[in-house]
Amino acid sequence: MVLMARDLAIDLGTANTLVYMKGRGIVLNEPSVIALNRQTGEVLATGREAWQMIGRTPGYIVAVRPLRGGAITDFEITERMIRLLLQRVGVSRFTRPKVVICVPSAITEVERRAVTDAARRAGAADANLIEQPMAAAIGADLPIDEPVGNMVIDIGGGTSETAVISLGGIVALEAVRVGSFDIDAAIQNYVRREHGIAIGERTAEEIKVAIGSADPTPDENQAEVRGRDLMTGLPKTVVLTPEEVRFAIEDVVSSMVASVIRCLSKAPPELSQDFLVRGMYLVGGGGLLRGLAERIERETQVPVRRSNVPLEAVVLGAGHVIEHYEALKGMFMGARR
Amino acid sequence: MAAVLIGVLIVAVLAGGVLMWTRSRRRPDGVDSFRRQIDALSADSRRPTIDRMNPTEPPSDDEDGTHGT
């Protein structure tokens, strides 16, 4: 049994939790979901197994996402989820690693303390936080060590953050608590309102992946959606078009694009000119929405490029920080203040 | 008596010197720490971490992989 703790970087996302182990790379990538016995409080499943239970559980089981909008909504459940995830990557009472956790840059002091406390109680010897856009920029392999403007747009499950980074620091930042889960919720609401059927959040996500887009795209198809008729209570199928989905999610997409524009307007002029040449980099699961890069590009007149590792960029960046802990500890939240 | 006093004085001076030395060591040098941070963020430094994700790189050890991704 190896008793030496390998330090960890955790991307504690609203949608997925990824863990990077020092010297090894990404060792865990699971949905941030936990299934509990409602009566006993016992944990029944975590990660992918718990995700499959969402909306399909009997009355005594509840499958929940303990993070919403990038913030912990249930401290105790989050702590249990982190503990179980850390156990799965080999953390025990004998191996207490240093942990770097990526969090939205806009979280409050109370939320910060909640995350670090949850990690410490879950088995971390020390827990430090790093802003998601900063980690994303490192993981997306942007030259943030140079005195040039690097712009990263991180569209997550619960937050959308845009940051201008130069010389290893954040120059301008804009964050909104709107993410891809809000797109799913908008689709759910639209289908309920316009077609009179109720669909679950997993079905809404499937619609988004199948035909969702932020801007018209070539080869668009319709999708059959099955749900429960709100009038009769019987199963019903309706057909959704891409135009309908675009209309349904317009408010959410507009909010994301407006956030990017606000960040651009905050950037110093010397760095602004760099964006025209270097472009902006789109990361995060929400950034995979079809037409989003094109929509941002159309509205800002700045080229948008997609990262090669959109889902893993944040944890890779935090992983780099854990690999160079001593040199980069000045980048932790709170260290610069 | 004089020898004791001189001894105490020497010890005090030495203790003061050690104290000042440790304090000066503890204070981080802004230029050095900034340089270290920038070096650690350089492309060369980032490469090994980024390459852990590179799908074109042949896997050296299955345990190092990304199971579950």
Tab-separated table of C-alpha atoms in Angstrom:
chain	number	residue	atom	x	y	z
A	1	MET	CA	0.000	0.000	0.000
A	2	VAL	CA	1.402	3.353	-1.039
A	3	LEU	CA	1.080	5.846	1.797
A	4	MET	CA	2.532	8.837	-0.025
A	5	ALA	CA	-0.194	11.255	-1.060
A	6	ARG	CA	-0.227	12.380	-4.670
A	7	ASP	CA	-1.458	15.946	-4.847
A	8	LEU	CA	-4.668	16.546	-6.747
A	9	ALA	CA	-6.361	19.193	-8.867
A	10	ILE	CA	-10.145	19.142	-8.940
A	11	ASP	CA	-12.494	20.817	-11.400
A	12	LEU	CA	-15.588	20.851	-9.213
A	13	GLY	CA	-18.065	21.687	-11.929
A	14	THR	CA	-21.814	22.033	-11.800
A	15	ALA	CA	-22.075	19.332	-14.470
A	16	ASN	CA	-18.934	17.207	-14.106
A	17	THR	CA	-16.136	16.711	-11.637
A	18	LEU	CA	-12.674	15.975	-13.014
A	19	VAL	CA	-9.652	15.022	-10.952
A	20	TYR	CA	-6.028	15.409	-12.055
A	21	MET	CA	-3.373	13.527	-10.107
A	22	LYS	CA	0.135	14.985	-9.934
A	23	GLY	CA	2.487	13.110	-12.239
A	24	ARG	CA	-0.304	10.995	-13.733
A	25	GLY	CA	-2.898	13.180	-15.444
A	26	ILE	CA	-6.692	13.015	-15.371
A	27	VAL	CA	-7.760	10.042	-13.276
A	28	LEU	CA	-11.465	10.741	-12.838
A	29	ASN	CA	-14.171	12.377	-14.927
A	30	GLU	CA	-17.697	11.867	-13.602
A	31	PRO	CA	-20.972	13.797	-13.474
A	32	SER	CA	-21.330	15.857	-10.278
A	33	VAL	CA	-24.298	13.831	-9.101
A	34	ILE	CA	-24.979	11.877	-5.940
A	35	ALA	CA	-27.876	9.485	-5.268
A	36	LEU	CA	-29.102	9.217	-1.694
A	37	ASN	CA	-31.617	7.153	0.216
A	38	ARG	CA	-34.116	9.819	1.224
A	39	GLN	CA	-35.063	7.996	4.434
A	40	THR	CA	-31.659	6.964	5.797
A	41	GLY	CA	-29.461	9.578	4.102
A	42	GLU	CA	-27.206	6.756	2.937
A	43	VAL	CA	-25.231	7.352	-0.286
A	44	LEU	CA	-26.352	4.886	-2.957
A	45	ALA	CA	-24.298	6.018	-5.934
A	46	THR	CA	-22.118	8.835	-7.213
A	47	GLY	CA	-20.961	10.038	-10.598
A	48	ARG	CA	-22.107	8.338	-13.776
A	49	GLU	CA	-24.147	5.713	-11.934
A	50	ALA	CA	-26.050	8.404	-10.019
A	51	TRP	CA	-26.486	10.497	-13.182
A	52	GLN	CA	-28.288	7.608	-14.863
A	53	MET	CA	-30.793	7.689	-11.997
A	54	ILE	CA	-31.828	11.343	-12.469
A	55	GLY	CA	-35.585	11.527	-12.959
A	56	ARG	CA	-35.921	7.735	-12.877
A	57	THR	CA	-35.785	6.974	-9.164
A	58	PRO	CA	-38.422	5.469	-6.857
A	59	GLY	CA	-39.726	7.710	-4.106
A	60	TYR	CA	-37.127	6.777	-1.512
A	61	ILE	CA	-34.130	7.601	-3.740
A	62	VAL	CA	-33.127	11.118	-4.678
A	63	ALA	CA	-30.432	11.849	-7.278
A	64	VAL	CA	-29.174	15.398	-6.891
A	65	ARG	CA	-26.548	17.774	-8.214
A	66	PRO	CA	-25.148	19.430	-5.091
A	67	LEU	CA	-23.770	22.369	-7.088
A	68	ARG	CA	-25.860	24.912	-8.920
A	69	GLY	CA	-24.619	28.011	-10.690
A	70	GLY	CA	-21.088	26.976	-9.731
A	71	ALA	CA	-21.935	27.227	-6.044
A	72	ILE	CA	-22.506	24.614	-3.393
A	73	THR	CA	-26.216	24.386	-2.698
A	74	ASP	CA	-25.898	21.593	-0.169
A	75	PHE	CA	-22.695	21.679	1.838
A	76	GLU	CA	-23.096	18.272	3.519
A	77	ILE	CA	-23.934	16.405	0.310
A	78	THR	CA	-21.077	18.126	-1.559
A	79	GLU	CA	-18.648	17.099	1.178
A	80	ARG	CA	-19.836	13.494	0.944
A	81	MET	CA	-19.559	13.543	-2.831
A	82	ILE	CA	-16.014	14.963	-2.702
A	83	ARG	CA	-15.036	12.394	-0.058
A	84	LEU	CA	-16.307	9.506	-2.192
A	85	LEU	CA	-14.616	10.861	-5.317
A	86	LEU	CA	-11.322	11.303	-3.449
A	87	GLN	CA	-11.614	7.770	-2.070
A	88	ARG	CA	-11.983	6.528	-5.623
A	89	VAL	CA	-8.646	8.094	-6.570
A	90	GLY	CA	-6.919	6.589	-3.560
A	91	VAL	CA	-7.206	9.253	-0.875
A	92	SER	CA	-7.592	7.818	2.619
A	93	ARG	CA	-6.959	8.958	6.187
A	94	PHE	CA	-3.326	7.902	5.659
A	95	THR	CA	-2.851	9.688	2.349
A	96	ARG	CA	-3.926	13.291	2.651
A	97	PRO	CA	-2.913	15.207	-0.464
A	98	LYS	CA	-2.676	18.908	-1.176
A	99	VAL	CA	-5.618	19.860	-3.358
A	100	VAL	CA	-6.185	22.718	-5.816
A	101	ILE	CA	-9.847	23.268	-6.680
A	102	CYS	CA	-11.166	25.286	-9.624
A	103	VAL	CA	-14.108	27.507	-8.784
A	104	PRO	CA	-16.024	30.248	-10.576
A	105	SER	CA	-14.273	33.578	-10.143
A	106	ALA	CA	-17.452	35.252	-8.922
A	107	ILE	CA	-18.033	33.068	-5.874
A	108	THR	CA	-18.461	34.785	-2.539
A	109	GLU	CA	-16.157	34.532	0.465
A	110	VAL	CA	-18.698	32.246	2.168
A	111	GLU	CA	-18.835	29.952	-0.869
A	112	ARG	CA	-15.038	29.880	-1.035
A	113	ARG	CA	-14.846	28.766	2.569
A	114	ALA	CA	-17.544	26.167	1.939
A	115	VAL	CA	-15.519	24.600	-0.887
A	116	THR	CA	-12.200	24.534	0.976
A	117	ASP	CA	-13.847	23.234	4.155
A	118	ALA	CA	-15.621	20.517	2.182
A	119	ALA	CA	-12.311	19.421	0.606
A	120	ARG	CA	-10.440	19.456	3.923
A	121	ARG	CA	-13.139	17.461	5.674
A	122	ALA	CA	-13.190	15.069	2.737
A	123	GLY	CA	-9.513	14.241	3.285
A	124	ALA	CA	-7.372	17.008	1.793
A	125	ALA	CA	-4.370	18.118	3.847
A	126	ASP	CA	-4.606	21.580	2.356
A	127	ALA	CA	-7.064	23.056	-0.116
A	128	ASN	CA	-6.506	26.108	-2.303
A	129	LEU	CA	-8.727	27.647	-4.949
A	130	ILE	CA	-7.990	28.914	-8.435
A	131	GLU	CA	-10.318	30.800	-10.776
A	132	GLN	CA	-11.749	28.647	-13.558
A	133	PRO	CA	-10.880	31.041	-16.426
A	134	MET	CA	-7.256	31.192	-15.282
A	135	ALA	CA	-7.048	27.389	-15.098
A	136	ALA	CA	-8.838	27.145	-18.463
A	137	ALA	CA	-6.310	29.478	-20.084
A	138	ILE	CA	-3.386	27.383	-18.829
A	139	GLY	CA	-5.114	24.128	-19.859
A	140	ALA	CA	-6.000	25.530	-23.288
A	141	ASP	CA	-2.260	26.143	-23.741
A	142	LEU	CA	-2.539	29.913	-24.168
A	143	PRO	CA	0.714	31.908	-23.804
A	144	ILE	CA	-0.407	33.627	-20.611
A	145	ASP	CA	3.227	34.068	-19.519
A	146	GLU	CA	3.686	36.663	-22.267
A	147	PRO	CA	2.659	40.342	-22.162
A	148	VAL	CA	-0.088	39.810	-24.720
A	149	GLY	CA	-3.862	39.719	-24.485
A	150	ASN	CA	-5.242	36.199	-24.074
A	151	MET	CA	-8.995	35.929	-23.889
A	152	VAL	CA	-10.751	32.813	-22.685
A	153	ILE	CA	-14.501	32.148	-22.586
A	154	ASP	CA	-15.482	29.305	-20.266
A	155	ILE	CA	-19.104	28.209	-20.640
A	156	GLY	CA	-19.818	25.732	-17.871
A	157	GLY	CA	-22.928	24.027	-16.565
A	158	GLY	CA	-23.872	26.827	-14.205
A	159	THR	CA	-21.615	29.766	-15.032
A	160	SER	CA	-20.181	31.568	-18.039
A	161	GLU	CA	-16.925	33.400	-17.466
A	162	THR	CA	-14.825	35.486	-19.778
A	163	ALA	CA	-11.365	36.662	-18.782
A	164	VAL	CA	-8.548	38.645	-20.305
A	165	ILE	CA	-5.235	37.279	-19.081
A	166	SER	CA	-1.731	38.645	-19.524
A	167	LEU	CA	1.555	37.970	-17.702
A	168	GLY	CA	-0.001	35.285	-15.542
A	169	GLY	CA	-2.757	37.484	-14.134
A	170	ILE	CA	-6.378	38.336	-14.819
A	171	VAL	CA	-6.676	41.790	-16.373
A	172	ALA	CA	-10.434	41.868	-16.963
A	173	LEU	CA	-13.151	39.477	-15.951
A	174	GLU	CA	-16.849	39.099	-16.504
A	175	ALA	CA	-18.976	36.302	-15.098
A	176	VAL	CA	-22.656	35.448	-15.180
A	177	ARG	CA	-24.411	32.651	-13.367
A	178	VAL	CA	-25.845	31.290	-16.566
A	179	GLY	CA	-24.658	28.075	-18.183
A	180	SER	CA	-25.653	25.046	-20.184
A	181	PHE	CA	-28.100	23.871	-17.494
A	182	ASP	CA	-30.030	27.085	-18.071
A	183	ILE	CA	-30.234	26.127	-21.744
A	184	ASP	CA	-31.705	22.747	-20.722
A	185	ALA	CA	-34.178	24.479	-18.393
A	186	ALA	CA	-35.191	26.913	-21.156
A	187	ILE	CA	-35.905	23.970	-23.483
A	188	GLN	CA	-37.945	22.240	-20.748
A	189	ASN	CA	-39.999	25.398	-20.174
A	190	TYR	CA	-40.569	25.970	-23.900
A	191	VAL	CA	-41.773	22.403	-24.525
A	192	ARG	CA	-44.092	22.625	-21.514
A	193	ARG	CA	-45.483	26.028	-22.533
A	194	GLU	CA	-45.786	25.602	-26.306
A	195	HIS	CA	-46.434	21.871	-26.685
A	196	GLY	CA	-48.056	21.091	-23.349
A	197	ILE	CA	-45.783	18.208	-22.448
A	198	ALA	CA	-43.454	17.732	-19.516
A	199	ILE	CA	-39.934	16.472	-20.182
A	200	GLY	CA	-37.091	15.694	-17.789
A	201	GLU	CA	-33.760	17.500	-17.626
A	202	ARG	CA	-31.953	14.602	-19.298
A	203	THR	CA	-34.382	14.707	-22.239
A	204	ALA	CA	-33.893	18.472	-22.492
A	205	GLU	CA	-30.142	17.933	-22.577
A	206	GLU	CA	-30.539	15.331	-25.325
A	207	ILE	CA	-32.590	17.823	-27.380
A	208	LYS	CA	-29.882	20.461	-26.902
A	209	VAL	CA	-27.173	18.053	-28.041
A	210	ALA	CA	-29.232	16.760	-30.981
A	211	ILE	CA	-30.646	19.952	-32.505
A	212	GLY	CA	-29.713	22.862	-30.224
A	213	SER	CA	-27.819	25.783	-31.734
A	214	ALA	CA	-27.063	29.423	-31.016
A	215	ASP	CA	-26.940	30.396	-34.686
A	216	PRO	CA	-28.331	28.732	-37.829
A	217	THR	CA	-26.057	25.899	-38.956
A	218	PRO	CA	-25.970	23.708	-42.072
A	219	ASP	CA	-27.611	20.259	-41.973
A	220	GLU	CA	-30.247	21.040	-39.386
A	221	ASN	CA	-32.702	18.286	-38.470
A	222	GLN	CA	-35.906	18.063	-36.487
A	223	ALA	CA	-36.199	15.914	-33.383
A	224	GLU	CA	-38.990	13.810	-31.935
A	225	VAL	CA	-39.521	14.545	-28.264
A	226	ARG	CA	-41.346	12.196	-25.930
A	227	GLY	CA	-42.841	13.370	-22.670
A	228	ARG	CA	-45.977	13.398	-20.529
A	229	ASP	CA	-49.017	15.279	-21.796
A	230	LEU	CA	-49.906	17.838	-19.154
A	231	MET	CA	-53.653	17.611	-19.966
A	232	THR	CA	-54.166	13.859	-20.206
A	233	GLY	CA	-51.160	12.592	-18.261
A	234	LEU	CA	-50.437	10.151	-21.085
A	235	PRO	CA	-47.133	9.743	-22.954
A	236	LYS	CA	-46.999	11.975	-26.038
A	237	THR	CA	-44.586	12.652	-28.888
A	238	VAL	CA	-44.066	16.055	-30.494
A	239	VAL	CA	-41.650	17.254	-33.177
A	240	LEU	CA	-39.268	20.114	-32.349
A	241	THR	CA	-37.457	22.162	-34.984
A	242	PRO	CA	-34.017	23.775	-34.565
A	243	GLU	CA	-35.665	27.201	-34.997
A	244	GLU	CA	-37.926	26.497	-32.029
A	245	VAL	CA	-34.960	25.462	-29.869
A	246	ARG	CA	-33.029	28.575	-30.896
A	247	PHE	CA	-36.031	30.697	-29.937
A	248	ALA	CA	-36.358	28.831	-26.610
A	249	ILE	CA	-32.725	29.377	-25.606
A	250	GLU	CA	-32.283	32.876	-27.048
A	251	ASP	CA	-32.379	34.676	-23.692
A	252	VAL	CA	-29.695	32.413	-22.217
A	253	VAL	CA	-27.446	32.657	-25.276
A	254	SER	CA	-27.876	36.456	-25.405
A	255	SER	CA	-26.858	36.683	-21.772
A	256	MET	CA	-23.674	34.683	-22.485
A	257	VAL	CA	-22.776	36.809	-25.521
A	258	ALA	CA	-23.494	40.056	-23.632
A	259	SER	CA	-21.095	38.908	-20.907
A	260	VAL	CA	-18.323	38.398	-23.485
A	261	ILE	CA	-18.979	41.868	-24.937
A	262	ARG	CA	-18.807	43.444	-21.454
A	263	CYS	CA	-15.447	41.747	-20.839
A	264	LEU	CA	-14.109	42.975	-24.179
A	265	SER	CA	-15.116	46.510	-23.272
A	266	LYS	CA	-13.216	46.267	-19.973
A	267	ALA	CA	-9.931	45.221	-21.621
A	268	PRO	CA	-7.140	47.800	-21.885
A	269	PRO	CA	-6.708	49.042	-25.507
A	270	GLU	CA	-3.170	47.643	-25.769
A	271	LEU	CA	-4.511	44.154	-25.153
A	272	SER	CA	-7.706	44.632	-27.200
A	273	GLN	CA	-5.763	44.823	-30.433
A	274	ASP	CA	-4.198	41.428	-29.671
A	275	PHE	CA	-7.636	39.752	-29.717
A	276	LEU	CA	-8.189	40.712	-33.361
A	277	VAL	CA	-5.080	38.736	-34.311
A	278	ARG	CA	-5.057	35.986	-31.689
A	279	GLY	CA	-8.810	35.527	-31.240
A	280	MET	CA	-10.717	34.374	-28.195
A	281	TYR	CA	-10.680	30.766	-26.966
A	282	LEU	CA	-13.893	28.954	-26.147
A	283	VAL	CA	-13.746	26.180	-23.533
A	284	GLY	CA	-16.222	24.307	-21.338
A	285	GLY	CA	-19.040	21.917	-22.142
A	286	GLY	CA	-21.455	24.769	-22.889
A	287	GLY	CA	-19.046	26.016	-25.540
A	288	LEU	CA	-19.835	22.891	-27.567
A	289	LEU	CA	-23.306	24.270	-28.383
A	290	ARG	CA	-23.503	24.423	-32.164
A	291	GLY	CA	-23.216	27.920	-33.599
A	292	LEU	CA	-22.141	29.542	-30.318
A	293	ALA	CA	-18.605	30.330	-31.498
A	294	GLU	CA	-20.022	31.730	-34.754
A	295	ARG	CA	-22.621	33.780	-32.858
A	296	ILE	CA	-20.000	35.301	-30.539
A	297	GLU	CA	-17.730	35.973	-33.514
A	298	ARG	CA	-20.579	37.638	-35.451
A	299	GLU	CA	-21.564	39.894	-32.552
A	300	THR	CA	-18.050	40.865	-31.424
A	301	GLN	CA	-16.203	40.867	-34.764
A	302	VAL	CA	-13.396	39.017	-32.978
A	303	PRO	CA	-12.316	35.544	-34.156
A	304	VAL	CA	-13.378	32.737	-31.818
A	305	ARG	CA	-11.363	29.521	-31.666
A	306	ARG	CA	-12.312	26.323	-29.895
A	307	SER	CA	-9.865	24.678	-27.534
A	308	ASN	CA	-8.687	21.160	-28.466
A	309	VAL	CA	-9.642	20.045	-24.973
A	310	PRO	CA	-12.828	21.993	-24.155
A	311	LEU	CA	-14.013	19.712	-21.359
A	312	GLU	CA	-10.636	19.063	-19.776
A	313	ALA	CA	-8.941	22.476	-20.133
A	314	VAL	CA	-9.857	23.654	-16.633
A	315	VAL	CA	-8.625	20.563	-14.798
A	316	LEU	CA	-5.478	20.414	-16.957
A	317	GLY	CA	-4.716	24.022	-16.006
A	318	ALA	CA	-5.248	23.292	-12.325
A	319	GLY	CA	-3.173	20.149	-12.810
A	320	HIS	CA	-0.333	22.297	-14.105
A	321	VAL	CA	-0.598	24.430	-10.973
A	322	ILE	CA	-0.363	21.335	-8.768
A	323	GLU	CA	2.675	20.159	-10.770
A	324	HIS	CA	4.388	23.510	-10.068
A	325	TYR	CA	2.806	24.172	-6.689
A	326	GLU	CA	5.581	26.252	-5.122
A	327	ALA	CA	6.150	28.473	-8.157
A	328	LEU	CA	2.455	29.030	-8.860
A	329	LYS	CA	0.966	29.281	-5.389
A	330	GLY	CA	0.805	33.051	-5.855
A	331	MET	CA	-2.031	32.397	-8.321
A	332	PHE	CA	-4.381	30.999	-5.695
A	333	MET	CA	-7.504	32.993	-4.896
A	334	GLY	CA	-6.742	35.162	-1.904
A	335	ALA	CA	-2.976	35.015	-2.432
A	336	ARG	CA	-3.027	38.142	-4.611
A	337	ARG	CA	-5.200	40.173	-2.293
B	1	MET	CA	32.574	38.132	35.334
B	2	ALA	CA	33.785	40.017	32.275
B	3	ALA	CA	34.127	36.724	30.399
B	4	VAL	CA	30.511	35.836	31.203
B	5	LEU	CA	29.333	39.241	30.025
B	6	ILE	CA	31.304	38.933	26.803
B	7	GLY	CA	29.878	35.429	26.322
B	8	VAL	CA	26.300	36.666	26.842
B	9	LEU	CA	26.969	39.525	24.428
B	10	ILE	CA	28.326	37.185	21.763
B	11	VAL	CA	25.336	34.846	22.168
B	12	ALA	CA	22.932	37.810	21.944
B	13	VAL	CA	24.630	39.136	18.809
B	14	LEU	CA	24.624	35.674	17.236
B	15	ALA	CA	20.947	35.133	18.141
B	16	GLY	CA	20.082	38.533	16.655
B	17	GLY	CA	22.000	37.721	13.493
B	18	VAL	CA	20.260	34.355	13.111
B	19	LEU	CA	16.879	36.003	13.701
B	20	MET	CA	17.538	38.678	11.069
B	21	TRP	CA	18.818	36.080	8.609
B	22	THR	CA	15.754	33.854	8.996
B	23	ARG	CA	13.431	36.861	8.686
B	24	SER	CA	15.131	38.042	5.525
B	25	ARG	CA	14.920	34.500	4.118
B	26	ARG	CA	11.226	34.241	4.931
B	27	ARG	CA	10.387	37.447	3.067
B	28	PRO	CA	9.753	36.444	-0.553
B	29	ASP	CA	11.675	38.327	-3.168
B	30	GLY	CA	9.060	39.820	-5.502
B	31	VAL	CA	11.245	39.688	-8.593
B	32	ASP	CA	12.299	36.068	-8.003
B	33	SER	CA	8.830	34.765	-7.235
B	34	PHE	CA	7.326	36.586	-10.232
B	35	ARG	CA	10.086	35.197	-12.465
B	36	ARG	CA	9.477	31.685	-11.116
B	37	GLN	CA	5.737	32.044	-11.725
B	38	ILE	CA	6.200	33.258	-15.305
B	39	ASP	CA	8.731	30.491	-16.000
B	40	ALA	CA	6.321	27.898	-14.627
B	41	LEU	CA	3.645	29.213	-17.016
B	42	SER	CA	5.865	29.088	-20.097
B	43	ALA	CA	5.086	26.862	-23.074
B	44	ASP	CA	8.003	24.543	-22.248
B	45	SER	CA	6.820	24.172	-18.693
B	46	ARG	CA	3.188	23.606	-19.720
B	47	ARG	CA	4.078	20.994	-22.328
B	48	PRO	CA	4.324	17.890	-20.062
B	49	THR	CA	0.965	18.667	-18.439
B	50	ILE	CA	-0.786	19.372	-21.753
B	51	ASP	CA	0.766	16.268	-23.320
B	52	ARG	CA	-0.899	14.111	-20.674
B	53	MET	CA	-4.118	14.900	-22.549
B	54	ASN	CA	-2.707	14.681	-26.070
B	55	PRO	CA	-4.551	11.833	-27.828
B	56	THR	CA	-1.800	11.454	-30.433
B	57	GLU	CA	0.780	10.562	-27.810
B	58	PRO	CA	1.116	6.783	-27.413
B	59	PRO	CA	-0.029	5.690	-23.949
B	60	SER	CA	2.998	4.715	-21.899
B	61	ASP	CA	1.079	3.166	-19.050
B	62	ASP	CA	-2.587	2.258	-18.962
B	63	GLU	CA	-2.851	3.376	-15.342
B	64	ASP	CA	-1.919	6.859	-16.442
B	65	GLY	CA	-4.873	6.966	-18.783
B	66	THR	CA	-8.142	8.771	-18.466
B	67	HIS	CA	-10.544	6.005	-17.578
B	68	GLY	CA	-14.074	7.183	-17.409
B	69	THR	CA	-13.587	10.156	-19.689
